[in-house]
């Protein structure tokens, strides 16, 4: 049996608490590109990169000559979010809720509670395609870990039976309760987006006006380029191991968040299994898409919607975005056709002839 592992996420050992995943399985791939910055040559950006936070590589680039302390505060904010919300840290709030599943309610911080509300809202809007209680499936498949394997059908059925955002109670005084034992929360599909919103808030409060913040492929930008033009963000070719970008999104402010099956996956017996699950089947989503990119003012919402749309597929994903103000998307199908929501059409440009732009 041949098994190949791939993930673009840095598997970290930032803390004493042991991680479930060992550090030798990742490679780091560029997941987006800032295109055409030649016009900005006179403004010297400053970048800082950290490996390991949120299990990924984070690069913060500021164009306002910010002191080191600003970068420090931004990374600290991300670290605090990970401490509260990581399913991989035994002492996080999410781990406490999971340990008490079926037994008792656990009181969490205001921000964890608010993010769980947002996650539950997206679960409801997407009819459970995005589901923050997906943890039993994530744990069972172990994708991105040395234990990644195709589980037995009966194991998948048992994990699937534990998933259901309707069994997540968000009660009085920030109390969080999962109705059944062995249920579990996993905010991997939305918390990176929330961290993007928060790190931007910290930067703005410090007076930063122009920034590009890359949280492992979740991009947040603000202020446009210092020369007054919009940022141009290249969307990575969604082929495993591929380089380059197939299209460019232009924007002054907002989030550009992609979900795809080409970065964290393993191959067993010639079949590729990626890390975004369809809660209906218990298997990696197979909706006919290679990738979905969401463009939205709100990075949290963009992250949840990118995962939801990837599971829903083109037609239902487009329909979902049509019901949400301000959320736009780029969908890449398995046969390399690119569909863009009408609201993004004049801000998206195809750059790779291997992909076919489809007029809606
Ligand atoms: P997205 O599509 O945004 O999210 C996919 C992730 O969401 C999956 O990995 C899974 O966690 C979850 N998911 C899968 N299917 C669904 C579904 N149907 N509905 C809802 N959610 C779903 N990575 C490491 O390697 N080591 C770490 O220690 C680590 N710690 C992390 C801590 C935090 C707080 C966060 C936010 C992420 C962490 N990660 C870590 C990365 C994490 O495991 C996810 O793989 C990553 O967030 C996936 O992001 P994405 O952009 O690839 O895909
Ligand atoms: Mg997501």
XYZ file of C-alpha atoms and ligand atoms in Angstrom:
414
model
C 0.000 0.000 0.000
C 1.468 3.351 -1.054
C 0.697 6.321 1.102
C 1.871 9.857 0.416
C 1.349 12.693 2.826
C 1.246 16.350 2.088
C 0.363 19.422 4.060
C 1.370 23.027 3.744
C 0.941 23.600 7.425
C 3.785 23.933 9.807
C 3.285 21.398 12.541
C 4.397 23.192 15.602
C 5.977 22.524 18.930
C 5.516 26.047 20.251
C 4.259 24.835 23.587
C 4.949 22.257 26.232
C 1.618 20.607 25.568
C 2.276 17.769 23.182
C 0.893 18.097 19.695
C -0.846 15.204 18.061
C 1.134 15.682 14.874
C 4.767 15.132 14.285
C 6.968 17.719 12.616
C 8.269 15.821 9.609
C 5.235 15.672 7.393
C 4.868 19.170 6.125
C 6.153 21.184 3.279
C 5.536 24.865 2.965
C 3.961 26.075 -0.232
C 3.098 29.624 -1.181
C -0.700 29.760 -1.148
C -1.113 33.242 -2.620
C 0.853 35.841 -4.434
C 0.930 39.603 -4.207
C 1.035 40.628 -7.853
C 2.573 43.746 -9.424
C 4.075 45.628 -6.552
C 6.547 47.425 -8.800
C 4.672 50.670 -8.366
C 5.281 50.475 -4.627
C 9.042 50.238 -4.807
C 9.536 53.529 -3.010
C 7.611 52.322 0.045
C 9.647 49.787 1.961
C 7.383 47.155 3.473
C 8.387 45.410 6.657
C 7.566 41.749 7.104
C 7.773 39.322 9.979
C 7.222 35.596 9.613
C 6.464 33.052 12.326
C 6.258 29.304 11.908
C 3.971 27.268 14.068
C 1.145 29.534 15.188
C -2.201 28.000 14.181
C -0.189 25.128 12.734
C 0.903 27.227 9.802
C 3.339 29.874 8.585
C 2.163 33.427 9.202
C 3.643 36.448 7.447
C 2.572 39.954 8.427
C 3.613 42.747 6.077
C 3.112 46.384 7.046
C 3.779 49.420 4.872
C 3.785 51.996 7.703
C 7.215 51.538 9.304
C 5.621 50.048 12.410
C 7.881 49.364 15.394
C 8.655 45.795 16.442
C 6.158 46.093 19.279
C 3.291 46.272 16.780
C 4.356 43.031 15.161
C 4.760 41.534 18.632
C 1.232 42.551 19.615
C -0.164 41.076 16.401
C 1.538 37.721 16.880
C 0.553 37.698 20.562
C -3.076 38.173 19.586
C -2.904 35.171 17.258
C -1.217 33.120 19.986
C -3.970 33.997 22.477
C -6.640 32.862 20.006
C -4.820 29.576 19.477
C -4.535 29.055 23.235
C -8.294 29.386 23.608
C -9.508 27.684 20.472
C -7.087 24.970 19.387
C -8.398 21.439 19.467
C -4.753 20.334 19.631
C -3.976 21.984 22.956
C -5.184 19.980 25.929
C -5.776 23.114 28.010
C -7.754 25.140 25.449
C -11.375 26.097 25.993
C -12.400 23.985 23.022
C -10.659 20.931 24.495
C -12.483 21.558 27.799
C -15.847 21.615 26.004
C -14.945 18.416 24.133
C -13.869 16.638 27.319
C -17.215 17.506 28.935
C -19.341 16.405 25.935
C -22.520 14.721 27.085
C -21.693 15.480 30.695
C -21.836 19.180 31.465
C -21.731 22.697 30.118
C -18.406 24.563 30.093
C -18.104 28.341 30.428
C -15.904 29.905 27.753
C -14.593 33.401 27.035
C -16.724 35.993 25.246
C -14.723 35.637 22.056
C -14.857 31.838 21.897
C -18.591 32.041 22.558
C -19.078 34.639 19.830
C -17.064 32.597 17.326
C -19.099 29.486 18.157
C -22.240 31.511 17.455
C -20.840 32.601 14.109
C -19.871 28.998 13.336
C -23.317 27.734 14.228
C -24.923 30.423 12.041
C -22.836 29.348 9.032
C -23.695 25.719 9.802
C -27.386 26.597 9.709
C -27.063 28.695 6.539
C -25.157 25.920 4.762
C -27.488 23.196 5.993
C -24.632 21.570 7.891
C -22.103 21.502 5.034
C -19.943 23.555 7.388
C -20.278 22.024 10.837
C -18.114 22.992 13.857
C -18.866 19.593 15.463
C -16.864 17.814 12.738
C -14.103 16.828 15.214
C -14.895 13.059 15.378
C -14.300 12.786 11.621
C -11.159 14.934 11.714
C -9.762 12.769 14.513
C -10.739 9.484 12.860
C -9.114 10.218 9.499
C -6.039 11.893 11.038
C -5.228 13.767 7.825
C -2.021 15.758 8.241
C -0.806 13.357 10.934
C 1.382 10.254 10.697
C -1.757 8.187 11.415
C -3.686 9.318 8.338
C -5.570 6.346 6.902
C -8.868 5.383 5.309
C -11.086 4.231 8.182
C -13.472 1.287 7.980
C -16.991 2.144 6.777
C -18.455 1.312 10.184
C -15.978 3.648 11.891
C -16.982 6.423 9.500
C -20.665 5.787 10.176
C -20.053 5.934 13.939
C -18.130 9.239 13.679
C -20.733 10.708 11.352
C -23.469 9.902 13.838
C -21.689 12.129 16.372
C -21.781 15.196 14.138
C -24.583 17.709 14.389
C -24.446 21.438 15.058
C -28.035 21.275 16.340
C -26.688 19.326 19.327
C -24.411 22.231 20.235
C -26.065 24.358 22.913
C -24.847 27.922 23.426
C -26.555 28.838 26.650
C -26.676 31.466 29.362
C -23.458 33.012 30.662
C -21.275 31.685 27.828
C -22.071 28.065 28.676
C -21.255 25.595 25.873
C -22.636 22.071 25.865
C -22.351 19.196 23.404
C -25.333 16.904 23.830
C -23.655 13.537 23.442
C -20.486 11.919 24.742
C -17.638 11.715 22.203
C -18.984 14.679 20.254
C -16.333 17.333 19.654
C -15.779 20.849 18.358
C -13.117 21.642 15.751
C -12.813 25.284 14.676
C -10.076 24.609 12.096
C -12.433 25.771 9.355
C -13.134 29.210 10.843
C -10.735 30.234 13.644
C -7.912 31.179 11.294
C -10.349 33.577 9.673
C -11.248 35.035 13.044
C -7.540 35.456 13.824
C -7.270 37.423 10.572
C -9.977 39.859 11.669
C -8.375 40.261 15.063
C -4.805 40.776 13.906
C -6.059 43.426 11.484
C -7.885 45.146 14.341
C -4.664 45.217 16.394
C -2.738 46.666 13.458
C -5.325 49.366 12.799
C -5.435 50.345 16.465
C -1.662 50.831 16.257
C -2.149 53.229 13.341
C -1.273 50.874 10.502
C -2.937 51.947 7.270
C -1.562 49.598 4.614
C -1.047 45.920 5.330
C -1.065 42.432 3.854
C -1.545 39.746 6.473
C -1.068 36.117 5.411
C -2.264 33.554 7.891
C -1.372 30.370 6.075
C -3.177 31.288 2.894
C -5.969 33.231 4.587
C -5.216 36.732 3.383
C -6.415 39.975 4.946
C -5.470 43.314 3.400
C -6.191 46.909 4.297
C -5.821 50.393 2.898
C -4.898 49.460 -0.650
C -1.337 49.839 -1.872
C 0.540 52.904 -0.669
C 0.470 54.222 -4.268
C -3.330 54.366 -4.121
C -3.964 51.266 -6.226
C -5.747 48.142 -5.011
C -3.867 45.108 -3.758
C -3.693 42.364 -6.388
C -3.843 38.924 -4.845
C -2.936 35.947 -7.039
C -4.962 32.789 -6.403
C -2.771 29.708 -6.337
C -3.106 27.020 -8.989
C -5.156 24.348 -7.214
C -3.034 21.386 -8.303
C -1.081 19.414 -5.716
C 2.492 20.663 -5.809
C 1.790 23.260 -8.518
C 3.336 26.693 -8.532
C 1.971 29.979 -9.829
C -1.489 31.452 -9.880
C -4.446 31.139 -12.222
C -6.188 34.426 -11.512
C -5.944 37.693 -9.638
C -8.401 39.410 -7.283
C -8.062 43.188 -6.818
C -9.234 44.816 -3.607
C -8.397 47.636 -1.226
C -9.684 46.119 2.023
C -10.972 42.728 3.022
C -10.252 39.024 3.225
C -9.365 36.525 0.505
C -9.741 32.998 1.892
C -9.337 29.747 -0.027
C -10.380 26.173 0.759
C -9.096 23.375 -1.420
C -8.159 19.749 -1.401
C -4.645 20.236 -2.776
C -2.616 21.178 0.282
C -3.402 18.833 3.158
C -4.028 15.326 1.928
C -2.703 11.791 1.653
C -2.811 9.277 -1.160
C -3.687 5.660 -0.487
C -3.960 3.050 -3.234
C -3.893 5.820 -5.813
C -6.792 7.759 -4.301
C -6.320 11.245 -2.835
C -8.023 12.001 0.488
C -8.044 15.620 1.656
C -8.949 17.322 4.929
C -12.358 18.923 4.263
C -15.144 16.501 5.109
C -18.690 16.230 3.917
C -20.612 15.599 7.148
C -23.332 13.865 5.069
C -20.981 11.118 3.879
C -18.155 11.127 6.407
C -15.649 11.173 3.533
C -13.577 14.056 2.130
C -15.943 16.308 0.189
C -16.246 15.295 -3.455
C -18.397 18.082 -4.845
C -16.656 18.586 -8.182
C -14.474 21.474 -6.980
C -10.725 21.836 -6.723
C -10.915 25.065 -4.753
C -13.164 27.902 -3.641
C -11.968 31.401 -2.762
C -14.214 33.752 -0.809
C -13.740 37.528 -0.865
C -15.490 39.294 1.979
C -14.977 42.253 4.319
C -15.161 39.822 7.209
C -12.393 37.221 7.366
C -14.245 35.000 9.867
C -17.233 34.754 7.565
C -14.993 34.229 4.525
C -13.274 31.285 6.234
C -16.507 29.557 7.260
C -18.037 30.137 3.836
C -14.988 28.845 1.946
C -15.222 25.533 3.762
C -19.016 25.424 3.345
C -18.880 26.182 -0.395
C -16.151 23.609 -0.978
C -18.439 20.970 0.534
C -21.593 22.238 -1.204
C -20.144 22.404 -4.718
C -20.672 24.967 -7.438
C -24.450 25.281 -7.694
C -25.331 25.143 -4.015
C -22.257 27.173 -3.075
C -23.198 29.938 -5.508
C -26.719 29.845 -4.136
C -25.399 30.207 -0.572
C -23.230 33.201 -1.480
C -26.198 34.780 -3.238
C -28.001 34.825 0.097
C -25.178 36.544 2.003
C -24.542 40.263 1.619
C -20.995 41.149 0.628
C -19.715 37.581 0.184
C -18.241 36.888 -3.262
C -16.527 33.793 -4.581
C -14.291 32.168 -7.190
C -15.015 28.485 -7.821
C -12.593 26.164 -9.673
C -14.144 22.920 -10.867
C -12.408 19.573 -11.267
C -12.285 20.172 -15.031
C -10.554 23.561 -14.609
C -13.530 25.793 -15.251
C -13.613 29.016 -13.233
C -16.884 30.581 -12.081
C -17.025 33.964 -10.346
C -19.988 35.532 -8.538
C -21.396 38.588 -10.358
C -20.303 40.997 -7.621
C -16.657 40.036 -8.106
C -16.577 39.911 -11.906
C -14.972 43.342 -12.357
C -12.348 42.639 -9.673
C -11.225 39.238 -10.966
C -8.825 38.599 -13.819
C -7.858 35.226 -15.307
C -4.124 34.854 -15.905
C -3.590 31.183 -16.774
C -4.796 29.767 -20.097
C -5.028 26.272 -18.618
C -8.211 27.406 -16.898
C -11.414 28.374 -18.659
C -13.334 31.410 -17.477
C -17.077 30.725 -17.515
C -19.487 33.626 -17.918
C -22.445 33.242 -15.555
P -10.539 25.218 5.700
O -11.453 24.748 4.619
O -10.769 26.596 6.164
O -10.750 24.299 6.958
C -10.548 22.899 6.932
C -10.449 22.446 8.347
O -11.744 22.637 8.963
C -10.119 20.981 8.500
O -8.728 20.789 8.650
C -10.882 20.631 9.755
O -10.167 21.057 10.890
C -12.138 21.476 9.637
N -13.199 20.878 8.809
C -13.156 19.830 7.929
N -14.354 19.633 7.369
C -15.196 20.567 7.903
C -16.572 20.855 7.734
N -17.352 20.178 6.887
N -17.094 21.876 8.471
C -16.344 22.585 9.341
N -15.030 22.360 9.535
C -14.472 21.360 8.818
N -2.567 22.502 12.079
C -1.546 21.699 12.459
O -0.977 21.031 11.600
N -1.129 21.642 13.761
C -1.725 22.369 14.729
O -1.338 22.314 15.885
C -2.825 23.237 14.366
N -3.460 24.008 15.294
C -4.457 24.842 14.897
C -5.080 25.656 15.841
C -6.096 26.544 15.466
C -6.773 27.412 16.503
C -6.482 26.621 14.091
C -7.559 27.573 13.638
C -5.871 25.811 13.150
C -4.867 24.926 13.534
N -4.234 24.088 12.611
C -3.215 23.260 13.001
C -4.712 24.045 11.211
C -6.046 23.293 11.155
O -5.873 22.007 11.586
C -6.718 23.265 9.803
O -6.115 22.305 8.984
C -6.650 24.542 9.081
O -7.225 25.522 9.878
C -7.382 24.317 7.786
O -7.525 25.506 7.126
P -7.686 25.530 5.568
O -7.601 26.963 5.240
O -6.802 24.575 4.887
O -9.105 24.891 5.245
Mg -12.589 27.720 6.122
